[in-house]
Coordinates of C-alpha atoms in Angstrom, one line a residue:
Chain A
M1 CA -58.1 -50.2 -40.4
H2 CA -58.5 -54.0 -40.9
N3 CA -62.3 -53.8 -40.4
C4 CA -62.4 -51.3 -43.2
F5 CA -61.3 -54.0 -45.7
T6 CA -64.3 -56.2 -45.2
Q7 CA -66.6 -53.3 -46.0
L8 CA -65.0 -52.5 -49.4
R9 CA -67.7 -53.8 -51.7
L10 CA -68.9 -51.8 -54.5
E11 CA -72.6 -51.4 -53.8
G12 CA -75.0 -52.8 -56.4
M13 CA -73.6 -51.4 -59.6
N14 CA -71.5 -52.7 -62.4
N15 CA -70.4 -49.4 -63.9
K16 CA -66.8 -48.9 -64.8
C17 CA -65.0 -46.3 -62.7
F18 CA -62.6 -44.2 -64.7
I19 CA -59.8 -43.1 -62.4
L20 CA -57.0 -40.6 -63.0
M21 CA -53.9 -41.0 -60.8
K22 CA -52.1 -37.7 -60.9
F23 CA -48.6 -37.0 -59.6
C24 CA -47.5 -33.6 -58.4
G25 CA -44.3 -32.2 -59.8
G26 CA -42.2 -33.9 -57.1
C27 CA -39.9 -31.0 -56.3
N28 CA -39.3 -32.0 -52.6
P29 CA -41.5 -34.9 -51.7
Q30 CA -41.7 -36.2 -48.1
V31 CA -42.9 -39.7 -49.3
D32 CA -42.1 -42.0 -52.2
R33 CA -45.1 -41.2 -54.4
K34 CA -44.4 -44.0 -56.7
V35 CA -44.5 -46.6 -54.0
I36 CA -47.9 -45.2 -52.8
Y37 CA -49.1 -45.1 -56.4
S38 CA -48.1 -48.7 -57.0
S39 CA -49.7 -49.9 -53.7
V40 CA -53.0 -48.2 -54.4
N41 CA -53.0 -49.5 -58.0
K42 CA -52.3 -53.0 -56.8
L43 CA -55.1 -52.9 -54.2
L44 CA -57.6 -51.7 -56.8
K45 CA -56.5 -54.4 -59.3
Q46 CA -56.5 -57.2 -56.8
N47 CA -60.0 -56.4 -55.4
H48 CA -62.0 -54.9 -58.2
N49 CA -62.0 -55.0 -62.0
E50 CA -64.3 -52.0 -62.3
F51 CA -61.5 -49.5 -62.1
V52 CA -60.1 -48.2 -65.4
R53 CA -57.1 -45.9 -65.5
V54 CA -57.4 -42.8 -67.7
N55 CA -55.0 -40.0 -68.4
D56 CA -57.4 -37.1 -68.8
Y57 CA -59.2 -35.6 -65.9
Q58 CA -62.2 -34.9 -68.1
E59 CA -62.8 -38.6 -68.6
A60 CA -62.3 -39.4 -64.9
N61 CA -65.0 -40.2 -62.3
I62 CA -62.4 -40.1 -59.5
I63 CA -59.0 -38.3 -59.4
F64 CA -56.3 -39.5 -57.0
L65 CA -53.9 -36.7 -56.2
L66 CA -50.5 -37.8 -55.2
N67 CA -49.0 -34.7 -53.5
G68 CA -45.5 -35.2 -52.2
C69 CA -45.8 -32.6 -49.4
A70 CA -48.3 -30.7 -47.3
H71 CA -48.5 -27.8 -49.6
A72 CA -50.4 -30.0 -52.0
C73 CA -50.0 -28.1 -55.3
L74 CA -52.5 -30.4 -57.0
E75 CA -55.3 -29.5 -54.7
H76 CA -55.0 -25.9 -55.9
D77 CA -54.9 -27.1 -59.6
Y78 CA -57.9 -29.3 -59.1
S79 CA -59.9 -27.2 -56.6
H80 CA -62.8 -26.9 -59.1
L81 CA -63.1 -30.8 -59.1
S82 CA -62.6 -31.3 -55.3
D83 CA -65.8 -33.4 -55.1
K84 CA -64.3 -36.1 -57.1
C85 CA -60.7 -36.0 -55.7
V86 CA -59.0 -38.2 -53.2
S87 CA -55.7 -36.6 -52.1
I88 CA -52.7 -37.2 -50.0
Q89 CA -50.4 -34.4 -48.8
G90 CA -47.0 -36.0 -48.3
N91 CA -47.5 -38.4 -45.4
M92 CA -50.9 -36.9 -44.6
F93 CA -54.5 -37.8 -45.5
N94 CA -57.1 -35.2 -44.8
Y95 CA -54.2 -33.1 -43.4
R96 CA -53.6 -35.6 -40.6
T97 CA -50.2 -37.3 -40.4
L98 CA -50.2 -41.1 -40.8
D99 CA -47.5 -43.7 -40.8
T100 CA -46.5 -43.9 -44.4
P101 CA -47.3 -47.7 -44.8
Q102 CA -50.9 -46.9 -43.8
L103 CA -51.4 -44.4 -46.6
P104 CA -52.1 -46.7 -49.6
Y105 CA -54.8 -48.6 -47.7
V106 CA -56.4 -45.4 -46.4
V107 CA -56.5 -44.0 -49.9
Y108 CA -57.9 -47.3 -51.3
C109 CA -60.7 -47.2 -48.7
E110 CA -61.5 -43.6 -49.6
I111 CA -61.6 -44.3 -53.3
I112 CA -64.1 -47.1 -52.7
R113 CA -66.2 -44.9 -50.4
L114 CA -66.2 -42.1 -52.9
W115 CA -67.2 -44.4 -55.8
N116 CA -70.1 -45.8 -53.7
F117 CA -71.1 -42.3 -52.8
L118 CA -71.0 -41.1 -56.4
N119 CA -73.3 -44.0 -57.4
Chain B
M1 CA -67.9 -1.1 -34.7
T2 CA -65.5 -3.6 -36.3
I3 CA -62.3 -1.7 -37.1
K4 CA -61.0 0.9 -34.7
T5 CA -59.0 3.9 -35.7
G6 CA -55.7 4.7 -33.9
S7 CA -57.4 7.2 -31.6
Q8 CA -60.3 4.9 -30.9
Y9 CA -57.8 2.2 -29.8
I10 CA -56.1 4.6 -27.4
E11 CA -59.5 5.7 -26.1
S12 CA -60.4 2.1 -25.5
L13 CA -57.4 1.6 -23.3
K14 CA -58.7 4.2 -20.9
S15 CA -61.5 1.9 -19.8
L16 CA -58.9 -0.7 -18.6
Q17 CA -57.2 -0.6 -15.2
P18 CA -54.1 -2.9 -15.5
E19 CA -51.8 -3.0 -12.5
V20 CA -48.5 -1.8 -14.0
Y21 CA -45.2 -1.1 -12.3
F22 CA -42.2 0.7 -13.8
M23 CA -39.1 2.3 -12.4
G24 CA -40.2 1.7 -8.8
E25 CA -43.6 3.2 -9.2
K26 CA -47.1 1.9 -9.7
I27 CA -48.5 3.5 -12.9
E28 CA -51.9 4.9 -12.5
S29 CA -52.8 5.4 -16.2
V30 CA -51.0 3.6 -19.0
V31 CA -52.2 6.1 -21.7
D32 CA -51.0 9.1 -19.7
E33 CA -47.5 7.7 -18.8
P34 CA -44.9 9.5 -21.0
M35 CA -42.6 6.5 -21.0
F36 CA -45.3 4.3 -22.7
Q37 CA -46.5 6.8 -25.3
P38 CA -44.3 5.7 -28.2
H39 CA -45.3 2.1 -27.7
I40 CA -48.9 3.0 -27.7
N41 CA -48.5 5.1 -30.8
T42 CA -46.9 2.1 -32.6
A43 CA -49.8 -0.2 -31.7
A44 CA -52.2 2.6 -32.7
L45 CA -50.7 2.6 -36.2
T46 CA -51.8 -1.0 -36.7
Y47 CA -55.3 0.3 -36.2
E48 CA -54.9 3.6 -38.1
L49 CA -53.5 2.0 -41.3
A50 CA -56.5 -0.4 -41.4
N51 CA -58.6 2.6 -42.0
T52 CA -56.4 4.0 -44.7
P53 CA -57.5 3.2 -48.3
E54 CA -54.0 2.8 -49.6
Y55 CA -53.2 0.1 -47.0
E56 CA -56.5 -1.6 -46.2
E57 CA -55.9 -4.4 -48.8
V58 CA -53.2 -5.9 -46.5
M59 CA -54.3 -4.4 -43.2
T60 CA -57.8 -5.8 -43.3
A61 CA -59.5 -9.2 -44.0
T62 CA -62.9 -10.8 -44.1
S63 CA -63.9 -12.7 -41.0
H64 CA -64.7 -16.4 -41.8
L65 CA -66.9 -16.3 -38.7
T66 CA -69.1 -13.3 -39.5
G67 CA -68.3 -12.2 -43.0
N68 CA -67.4 -8.7 -41.6
K69 CA -64.4 -6.7 -42.6
I70 CA -61.9 -6.9 -39.7
N71 CA -58.4 -5.9 -38.9
R72 CA -56.0 -8.6 -40.2
F73 CA -54.4 -8.8 -36.7
T74 CA -57.6 -10.6 -35.6
H75 CA -57.9 -12.9 -38.7
I76 CA -57.6 -16.6 -39.0
H77 CA -55.7 -17.4 -42.2
Q78 CA -58.1 -19.0 -44.7
N79 CA -55.8 -19.5 -47.6
I80 CA -52.3 -18.9 -49.0
D81 CA -53.2 -15.4 -49.9
D82 CA -53.9 -14.6 -46.3
L83 CA -50.5 -16.0 -45.3
V84 CA -48.8 -13.8 -47.9
K85 CA -50.8 -10.7 -47.0
K86 CA -49.9 -11.2 -43.3
V87 CA -46.1 -10.9 -44.0
R88 CA -46.7 -8.0 -46.4
M89 CA -48.5 -6.3 -43.5
M90 CA -45.5 -7.0 -41.3
R91 CA -43.1 -5.4 -43.7
L92 CA -45.4 -2.4 -44.2
L93 CA -45.7 -1.8 -40.5
G94 CA -41.9 -2.2 -40.0
Q95 CA -41.4 0.5 -42.6
K96 CA -43.9 2.8 -41.1
T97 CA -42.8 2.5 -37.4
G98 CA -39.1 1.5 -37.6
T99 CA -39.8 -0.7 -34.6
C100 CA -41.8 -3.7 -33.3
F101 CA -45.6 -3.1 -33.6
Q102 CA -46.5 -5.7 -31.0
R103 CA -49.7 -7.2 -32.3
C104 CA -48.2 -10.1 -34.3
V105 CA -47.7 -12.3 -31.2
G106 CA -51.4 -12.1 -30.4
L107 CA -52.3 -12.8 -34.0
D108 CA -50.1 -15.9 -34.1
A109 CA -51.5 -17.1 -30.7
L110 CA -55.1 -16.8 -32.2
N111 CA -54.1 -18.9 -35.3
A112 CA -52.2 -21.5 -33.3
L113 CA -55.1 -22.0 -30.9
Y114 CA -57.7 -22.1 -33.7
T115 CA -56.0 -25.1 -35.3
T116 CA -55.0 -26.9 -32.1
T117 CA -58.3 -26.6 -30.2
Y118 CA -60.0 -28.1 -33.3
D119 CA -57.7 -31.1 -33.1
I120 CA -58.1 -31.5 -29.3
D121 CA -61.8 -31.5 -29.6
D122 CA -61.7 -33.9 -32.6
Q123 CA -59.7 -36.4 -30.6
K124 CA -60.8 -35.8 -27.0
G125 CA -64.5 -34.7 -27.4
T126 CA -63.8 -31.5 -25.5
N127 CA -65.4 -28.1 -26.2
Y128 CA -62.3 -25.9 -26.5
H129 CA -62.7 -25.0 -30.2
Q130 CA -66.2 -23.5 -29.6
N131 CA -64.9 -21.7 -26.6
F132 CA -62.1 -20.3 -28.7
K133 CA -64.3 -19.3 -31.6
D134 CA -66.6 -17.4 -29.2
F135 CA -63.6 -15.6 -27.9
L136 CA -62.2 -15.0 -31.4
Q137 CA -65.5 -13.4 -32.5
Y138 CA -65.4 -11.2 -29.4
V139 CA -61.9 -10.1 -30.4
Q140 CA -62.9 -9.5 -34.0
D141 CA -66.1 -7.7 -33.3
N142 CA -64.3 -5.3 -30.9
D143 CA -61.0 -5.1 -32.7
L144 CA -59.1 -6.0 -29.6
M145 CA -55.3 -6.2 -29.2
S146 CA -54.2 -9.5 -27.6
A147 CA -50.8 -10.0 -26.1
G148 CA -49.5 -13.5 -26.8
A149 CA -47.9 -14.8 -23.6
M150 CA -45.8 -17.9 -24.1
T151 CA -42.4 -17.7 -22.5
D152 CA -42.2 -18.9 -18.9
P153 CA -39.1 -18.1 -16.8
R154 CA -38.4 -21.9 -16.7
G155 CA -36.1 -21.9 -13.6
D156 CA -33.7 -24.8 -13.7
R157 CA -33.6 -25.6 -17.4
S158 CA -32.5 -29.2 -16.8
L159 CA -35.7 -29.9 -14.9
K160 CA -39.2 -30.4 -16.3
P161 CA -42.0 -28.1 -15.1
H162 CA -43.3 -30.6 -12.4
E163 CA -39.7 -31.1 -11.1
Q164 CA -39.1 -27.4 -10.4
Q165 CA -38.7 -26.5 -6.8
N166 CA -40.8 -23.4 -7.4
P167 CA -43.8 -24.3 -9.6
N168 CA -44.3 -20.6 -10.4
T169 CA -41.4 -20.8 -12.8
F170 CA -44.0 -22.2 -15.2
L171 CA -47.6 -20.9 -15.4
H172 CA -49.9 -23.6 -14.1
I173 CA -53.3 -24.5 -12.9
K174 CA -53.4 -24.3 -9.1
E175 CA -56.9 -25.6 -8.9
Q176 CA -60.1 -26.0 -10.9
N177 CA -63.8 -26.1 -10.1
K178 CA -67.1 -26.2 -11.9
D179 CA -66.7 -22.5 -12.9
G180 CA -63.2 -22.5 -14.2
I181 CA -59.5 -22.7 -13.3
I182 CA -57.2 -20.7 -11.0
V183 CA -53.7 -20.1 -12.3
N184 CA -50.4 -19.0 -10.8
G185 CA -47.0 -18.3 -12.3
V186 CA -45.2 -16.0 -14.6
K187 CA -44.9 -15.1 -18.3
A188 CA -41.7 -13.3 -19.2
H189 CA -40.9 -10.5 -21.7
I190 CA -44.4 -10.2 -23.1
T191 CA -44.5 -7.7 -25.9
G192 CA -47.2 -5.0 -25.9
V193 CA -49.0 -6.4 -22.9
I194 CA -49.4 -3.1 -20.9
N195 CA -51.3 -1.6 -23.8
S196 CA -53.3 -4.7 -24.8
H197 CA -56.9 -5.5 -24.0
E198 CA -56.4 -9.2 -23.5
I199 CA -53.7 -11.7 -22.6
I200 CA -53.6 -15.0 -24.4
A201 CA -51.5 -17.5 -22.4
L202 CA -50.0 -20.6 -24.1
P203 CA -47.6 -23.3 -22.8
T204 CA -44.0 -22.6 -23.4
R205 CA -42.8 -26.1 -24.3
A206 CA -43.9 -29.7 -25.0
M207 CA -45.2 -31.1 -21.7
T208 CA -45.3 -34.7 -20.4
D209 CA -48.0 -36.7 -18.6
Q210 CA -46.7 -35.4 -15.3
D211 CA -46.9 -31.8 -16.5
K212 CA -50.7 -31.7 -17.0
A213 CA -51.1 -28.8 -14.6
F214 CA -48.7 -26.8 -16.8
S215 CA -50.5 -27.7 -20.0
V216 CA -52.8 -24.7 -20.0
A217 CA -54.0 -22.1 -22.5
F218 CA -56.6 -19.4 -21.9
A219 CA -57.5 -15.7 -22.5
V220 CA -57.9 -13.2 -19.8
P221 CA -58.5 -9.4 -19.7
V222 CA -55.2 -7.5 -19.0
D223 CA -56.7 -6.0 -15.9
A224 CA -58.2 -9.1 -14.4
P225 CA -57.7 -9.4 -10.6
G226 CA -54.4 -11.0 -9.6
I227 CA -52.4 -9.9 -12.7
K228 CA -49.4 -7.6 -12.2
L229 CA -47.4 -6.2 -15.1
V230 CA -43.8 -5.1 -14.6
F231 CA -42.6 -3.0 -17.6
S232 CA -39.0 -3.7 -18.7
R233 CA -36.2 -1.2 -19.3
Q234 CA -34.7 -0.7 -22.7
T235 CA -31.5 0.8 -24.0
N236 CA -31.5 4.6 -23.6
D237 CA -35.3 4.5 -22.8
T238 CA -35.5 7.6 -20.5
R239 CA -33.9 9.8 -23.3
R240 CA -37.5 10.3 -24.5
L241 CA -38.2 12.2 -21.2
E242 CA -35.2 14.4 -21.8
S243 CA -35.1 15.1 -25.5
P244 CA -37.2 13.8 -28.5
L245 CA -34.1 14.2 -30.7
D246 CA -31.8 12.1 -28.4
A247 CA -34.5 9.3 -28.3
G248 CA -33.9 8.6 -32.0
N249 CA -37.4 7.4 -32.7
P250 CA -39.5 9.4 -30.3
K251 CA -42.8 8.6 -32.0
Y252 CA -42.5 4.8 -32.0
A253 CA -39.6 3.9 -29.7
I254 CA -37.4 0.8 -29.9
V255 CA -38.7 -2.8 -29.9
G256 CA -42.1 -3.6 -28.6
G257 CA -42.3 -2.6 -24.9
E258 CA -42.0 -5.9 -23.0
A259 CA -43.2 -6.7 -19.5
L260 CA -43.2 -9.4 -16.9
V261 CA -46.7 -10.8 -16.3
L262 CA -47.2 -12.1 -12.8
F263 CA -50.3 -14.3 -12.2
N264 CA -51.4 -14.7 -8.6
D265 CA -54.6 -16.8 -8.1
V266 CA -56.1 -15.5 -11.3
F267 CA -59.5 -17.0 -12.1
I268 CA -60.3 -18.0 -15.7
P269 CA -63.9 -19.1 -16.4
W270 CA -64.2 -22.3 -18.5
E271 CA -65.5 -20.4 -21.5
R272 CA -62.0 -18.7 -21.7
V273 CA -60.0 -21.9 -21.3
F274 CA -58.6 -23.5 -24.4
M275 CA -56.4 -26.2 -22.9
A276 CA -56.4 -27.6 -19.4
G277 CA -54.2 -30.7 -19.0
E278 CA -54.1 -32.0 -22.6
H279 CA -50.3 -32.3 -22.5
E280 CA -50.2 -34.4 -25.7
F281 CA -51.2 -31.3 -27.7
T282 CA -48.7 -28.9 -26.2
A283 CA -46.0 -29.7 -28.7
Q284 CA -48.4 -29.0 -31.6
L285 CA -49.5 -25.8 -30.1
V286 CA -46.0 -24.6 -29.4
E287 CA -44.7 -25.6 -32.9
T288 CA -47.7 -24.0 -34.7
F289 CA -47.4 -20.8 -32.8
A290 CA -43.6 -20.7 -33.3
G291 CA -44.0 -21.4 -37.0
H292 CA -46.4 -18.6 -37.5
H293 CA -44.3 -16.2 -35.4
R294 CA -41.0 -17.1 -37.1
A295 CA -42.5 -16.5 -40.5
N296 CA -43.2 -12.9 -39.5
Y297 CA -39.6 -11.9 -39.0
G298 CA -38.6 -11.8 -42.6
G299 CA -41.4 -9.2 -42.9
C300 CA -41.2 -6.9 -39.9
K301 CA -37.4 -6.9 -39.6
V302 CA -37.0 -6.3 -43.3
G303 CA -39.3 -3.3 -42.9
L304 CA -36.9 -2.0 -40.3
A305 CA -34.0 -2.8 -42.7
D306 CA -35.7 -0.6 -45.3
V307 CA -35.6 2.3 -42.9
V308 CA -32.0 1.7 -41.9
I309 CA -30.9 1.3 -45.5
G310 CA -32.7 4.6 -46.3
A311 CA -31.1 6.3 -43.3
S312 CA -27.6 5.0 -44.2
H313 CA -28.0 6.2 -47.8
W314 CA -29.3 9.5 -46.6
I315 CA -26.2 10.0 -44.4
S316 CA -23.8 9.0 -47.2
E317 CA -25.5 11.5 -49.5
A318 CA -25.3 14.2 -46.8
H319 CA -21.6 13.6 -46.5
A320 CA -21.1 13.2 -50.3
T321 CA -19.8 9.6 -49.9
D322 CA -22.7 8.0 -51.7
K323 CA -20.9 7.7 -55.0
A324 CA -17.8 5.9 -53.5
S325 CA -17.7 2.4 -54.8
H326 CA -17.3 0.8 -51.4
I327 CA -20.4 2.7 -50.1
V328 CA -22.5 1.5 -53.1
D329 CA -21.2 -2.0 -52.4
K330 CA -22.2 -1.8 -48.8
L331 CA -25.6 -0.5 -49.5
T332 CA -26.3 -3.1 -52.1
E333 CA -25.1 -5.8 -49.6
M334 CA -27.7 -4.5 -47.1
I335 CA -30.4 -4.7 -49.7
S336 CA -29.4 -8.2 -50.7
L337 CA -29.4 -9.4 -47.1
A338 CA -32.8 -7.8 -46.4
E339 CA -34.4 -9.2 -49.6
T340 CA -33.1 -12.6 -48.8
C341 CA -35.0 -12.6 -45.5
W342 CA -38.1 -11.3 -47.3
S343 CA -37.8 -14.1 -49.8
C344 CA -37.9 -16.6 -47.0
S345 CA -41.0 -15.0 -45.4
L346 CA -42.8 -15.1 -48.8
A347 CA -41.6 -18.6 -49.5
C348 CA -42.9 -20.1 -46.2
S349 CA -46.2 -18.3 -46.8
Y350 CA -46.6 -19.4 -50.5
E351 CA -45.7 -22.9 -49.4
G352 CA -48.4 -22.8 -46.7
Q353 CA -50.7 -25.8 -46.1
K354 CA -54.2 -26.4 -45.0
T355 CA -55.0 -27.9 -41.6
P356 CA -57.9 -30.1 -40.5
S357 CA -59.6 -27.1 -39.0
G358 CA -59.7 -25.5 -42.5
A359 CA -57.3 -22.7 -41.4
Y360 CA -53.9 -22.4 -43.1
N361 CA -50.4 -22.9 -41.6
I362 CA -47.1 -21.7 -43.0
N363 CA -44.5 -24.1 -44.2
P364 CA -42.8 -24.9 -40.8
L365 CA -39.4 -25.8 -42.3
L366 CA -39.1 -22.6 -44.3
A367 CA -40.4 -20.4 -41.4
N368 CA -37.7 -21.7 -39.2
V369 CA -35.1 -20.9 -41.9
T370 CA -36.6 -17.4 -42.1
K371 CA -36.0 -16.8 -38.4
L372 CA -32.6 -18.4 -38.4
N373 CA -31.5 -16.0 -41.1
I374 CA -32.8 -13.1 -39.1
T375 CA -30.8 -14.1 -36.1
K376 CA -27.7 -13.4 -38.2
M377 CA -28.6 -11.0 -41.0
V378 CA -30.0 -8.3 -38.8
Y379 CA -26.7 -8.0 -37.0
E380 CA -25.0 -8.0 -40.4
W381 CA -27.0 -5.2 -42.0
M382 CA -26.8 -3.1 -38.8
R383 CA -23.0 -3.7 -38.8
I384 CA -22.8 -2.4 -42.3
A385 CA -24.9 0.6 -41.3
H386 CA -22.4 1.4 -38.6
D387 CA -19.6 1.0 -41.2
I388 CA -21.3 3.4 -43.6
V389 CA -22.4 6.2 -41.2
G390 CA -19.3 6.2 -39.0
G391 CA -18.7 6.7 -35.3
K392 CA -20.9 9.8 -35.1
I393 CA -23.9 7.6 -34.2
I394 CA -22.5 7.1 -30.7
T395 CA -20.8 10.5 -30.2
V396 CA -23.4 13.0 -31.1
P397 CA -23.9 15.6 -28.3
S398 CA -27.2 15.9 -26.6
E399 CA -30.0 18.1 -27.8
L400 CA -29.6 20.2 -24.6
D401 CA -26.0 21.1 -25.7
M402 CA -27.1 21.8 -29.2
N403 CA -29.5 24.4 -27.7
N404 CA -26.9 26.0 -25.5
P405 CA -26.2 29.4 -27.2
E406 CA -22.5 29.4 -26.0
I407 CA -21.6 26.2 -28.0
K408 CA -24.5 25.7 -30.5
D409 CA -22.8 27.2 -33.5
L410 CA -19.6 25.3 -32.9
I411 CA -21.5 22.0 -32.5
Y412 CA -23.4 22.6 -35.7
E413 CA -20.2 23.4 -37.6
S414 CA -18.7 20.2 -36.4
F415 CA -21.4 18.1 -37.8
Q416 CA -21.9 19.9 -41.1
G417 CA -22.2 17.9 -44.3
K418 CA -22.8 19.2 -47.8
D419 CA -23.9 22.8 -47.9
N420 CA -27.5 22.2 -48.8
V421 CA -28.1 19.7 -46.0
E422 CA -29.7 20.9 -42.7
V423 CA -27.5 19.9 -39.8
D424 CA -30.6 19.3 -37.7
Y425 CA -31.6 16.6 -40.1
I426 CA -28.2 15.0 -39.9
F427 CA -28.6 14.8 -36.1
R428 CA -32.0 13.2 -36.5
M429 CA -30.8 10.5 -38.9
L430 CA -27.8 9.7 -36.8
R431 CA -30.0 9.3 -33.7
L432 CA -32.4 7.1 -35.6
I433 CA -29.7 4.8 -36.8
E434 CA -28.3 4.7 -33.2
N435 CA -31.7 3.8 -31.9
M436 CA -32.4 1.0 -34.4
S437 CA -28.9 -0.5 -34.5
V438 CA -27.2 -0.1 -31.1
G439 CA -30.0 -1.0 -28.7
A440 CA -32.5 -3.6 -27.8
G441 CA -33.4 -4.4 -31.4
L442 CA -30.5 -6.7 -31.9
P443 CA -31.1 -9.2 -29.1
E444 CA -34.8 -9.0 -30.0
A445 CA -33.9 -10.2 -33.5
M446 CA -31.8 -13.0 -31.9
H447 CA -34.3 -14.3 -29.3
G448 CA -37.7 -13.1 -30.3
A449 CA -39.7 -16.1 -31.5
G450 CA -37.0 -18.4 -30.1
S451 CA -33.3 -18.7 -30.2
P452 CA -31.3 -20.1 -33.1
A453 CA -31.0 -23.4 -31.3
A454 CA -34.8 -23.7 -31.3
Q455 CA -34.9 -23.1 -35.0
K456 CA -32.1 -25.6 -35.7
L457 CA -34.0 -28.2 -33.7
M458 CA -36.9 -27.8 -36.0
L459 CA -34.7 -27.9 -39.1
A460 CA -33.2 -31.2 -37.8
R461 CA -36.8 -32.6 -37.3
R462 CA -38.2 -31.5 -40.6
G463 CA -35.2 -31.5 -42.9
N464 CA -36.1 -34.9 -44.5
V465 CA -32.5 -36.1 -44.4
Q466 CA -33.6 -39.6 -45.5
Q467 CA -34.8 -38.3 -48.8
K468 CA -31.5 -36.5 -49.3
K469 CA -29.6 -39.7 -48.6
N470 CA -31.8 -41.5 -51.1
L471 CA -30.9 -38.9 -53.7
A472 CA -27.2 -39.2 -53.1
E473 CA -27.4 -43.0 -53.2
T474 CA -29.3 -42.9 -56.5
I475 CA -26.7 -40.7 -58.1
C476 CA -23.9 -42.9 -56.7
S477 CA -25.7 -46.0 -58.2
I478 CA -26.2 -47.5 -54.7
Q479 CA -29.9 -47.3 -55.4
Q480 CA -31.4 -48.0 -58.8
D481 CA -31.6 -45.0 -61.1
E482 CA -34.5 -46.0 -63.3
H483 CA -34.4 -42.7 -65.4
F484 CA -30.7 -43.3 -66.2
E485 CA -31.5 -46.9 -67.2
N486 CA -34.4 -45.7 -69.4
I487 CA -32.0 -43.2 -71.2
V488 CA -29.3 -45.8 -71.8
G489 CA -31.8 -48.6 -72.5
K490 CA -30.2 -51.2 -70.1
S491 CA -29.4 -51.7 -66.4
E492 CA -26.7 -49.7 -64.8
D493 CA -24.7 -52.9 -64.2
E494 CA -24.8 -53.7 -67.9
Y495 CA -24.0 -50.2 -68.9
W496 CA -21.0 -49.8 -66.7
S497 CA -19.7 -53.2 -67.6
E498 CA -19.9 -52.3 -71.3
Y499 CA -18.5 -48.9 -70.6
K500 CA -15.4 -50.3 -68.9
K501 CA -14.8 -52.7 -71.8
N502 CA -15.0 -49.9 -74.3
V503 CA -12.5 -47.8 -72.3
E504 CA -10.1 -50.7 -71.9
S505 CA -10.2 -51.5 -75.6

């Protein structure tokens, strides 16, 4: 996990990345989505100034889906855009359970990896 | 051939030679034994309806391995729709048979092994998932019936498997070599096994590091050398040999037809082994299987409830009590109970979730709620059925007496209802209700897929009590309520301070 941090450089581009952070409806969340949201946002702001928050998925290069549980409603809603989505499912990432404090950093790594890949 | 018909399924059983014992005798031919006929008919219906246009939408699926159309009982759930259609299939077959149709245990074993072997390989670098997919395709291509075999006798329940004086109380690996493993032990009350093609064995509980030999999963033909099957007795089972009418449900019997499966030095080649010592995955395998299986019960048992509700209403009409307000109330109560359980099955399916393997799992919390409700509500709707139809269900004379010319007319007069109702039909309905509500079906609803304590254990684990405490603390202002503060435009402390001042003035 710690080694991952040193690799988080955006590779050779200065493009802005427009990112939508989308909450599920929060009917019965297994994690505090807002804490995870704030932590991911903080990591992005601290380490990169290329990321710009948007509110419309049509403007977004990357969409971060904050699902509160394993059912992951947002993945159904955004299934047509899965190539540009990074998603948590409650306390899971890629459907594998993680310790909740790990989640923001894993998501942050995945956002950087996806942005490098898209460029 | 991908999907067998009912008769093709029965024909396929003739090529198997399982070693079956019942009532003190060794049974030479399963398909020719009259005591087994209704159970075989029930399983055959799971094949027959898959070939029936009006039911194929729920009874069939498309294999993700081959793209072929297959019987849904051999399918790995690929999405939410598959999970929902599975429980619809359960209700349909419960309605059509009035009993347990046996194949869901194998289906759930297939799905639990698919997701768990994927995870074992991912973390251990083993080859179980490919082994399993090869077996799965064999099952799908040949439309085989697999008996899921999970429950071990468990001996002294206070001891772990490796602590048992007799290791055979848990199925275990006796030895292993380059070709495979040799297993010994027992699996208990295994549904449909005598008329299955394959046995899929799973561990019965979470194992420890010292229980590696007991952490074993595999598939084996039902007639493999070293396997003995002892068929269990059921309530009023031999009535079917004396009188179809007295049997109540002579076509499809009562519950699934369970057997004790004895393994004595049974060889399993490595390509049929799906777990051999990976104890750390036993809890996942057991929980995944149990979740899938518990989800079913709001389907199959509600299908049975549909039959019992119909029969109870039929009897009340035959006796002209159907308009009485207390009968209407009881029938609607039965419907409410049944549809509550159905709602649970649908909910745990619609709230299903993807797994790393790509297959879908039900919502485990809701699946356990489903089964916990079944352990109570089946008893309740059967109790109401008894209330509605009266004591006749346990006092009807035998068919042999009904056919005795000296007393036949007197018996028929005694059981007459409204003038236009055939007394023979009244007998049939009473016996059907007796069959479904007095016998083995009740404890099956209690303990099939695990006892209530097992479900409550899962609810305690997955109930997310911390979140509930947070909710209460927020409403009590122990935790900050940011939405309330947004509404009133100030902190709660400020708000309540001002509020108190206003009240006091």
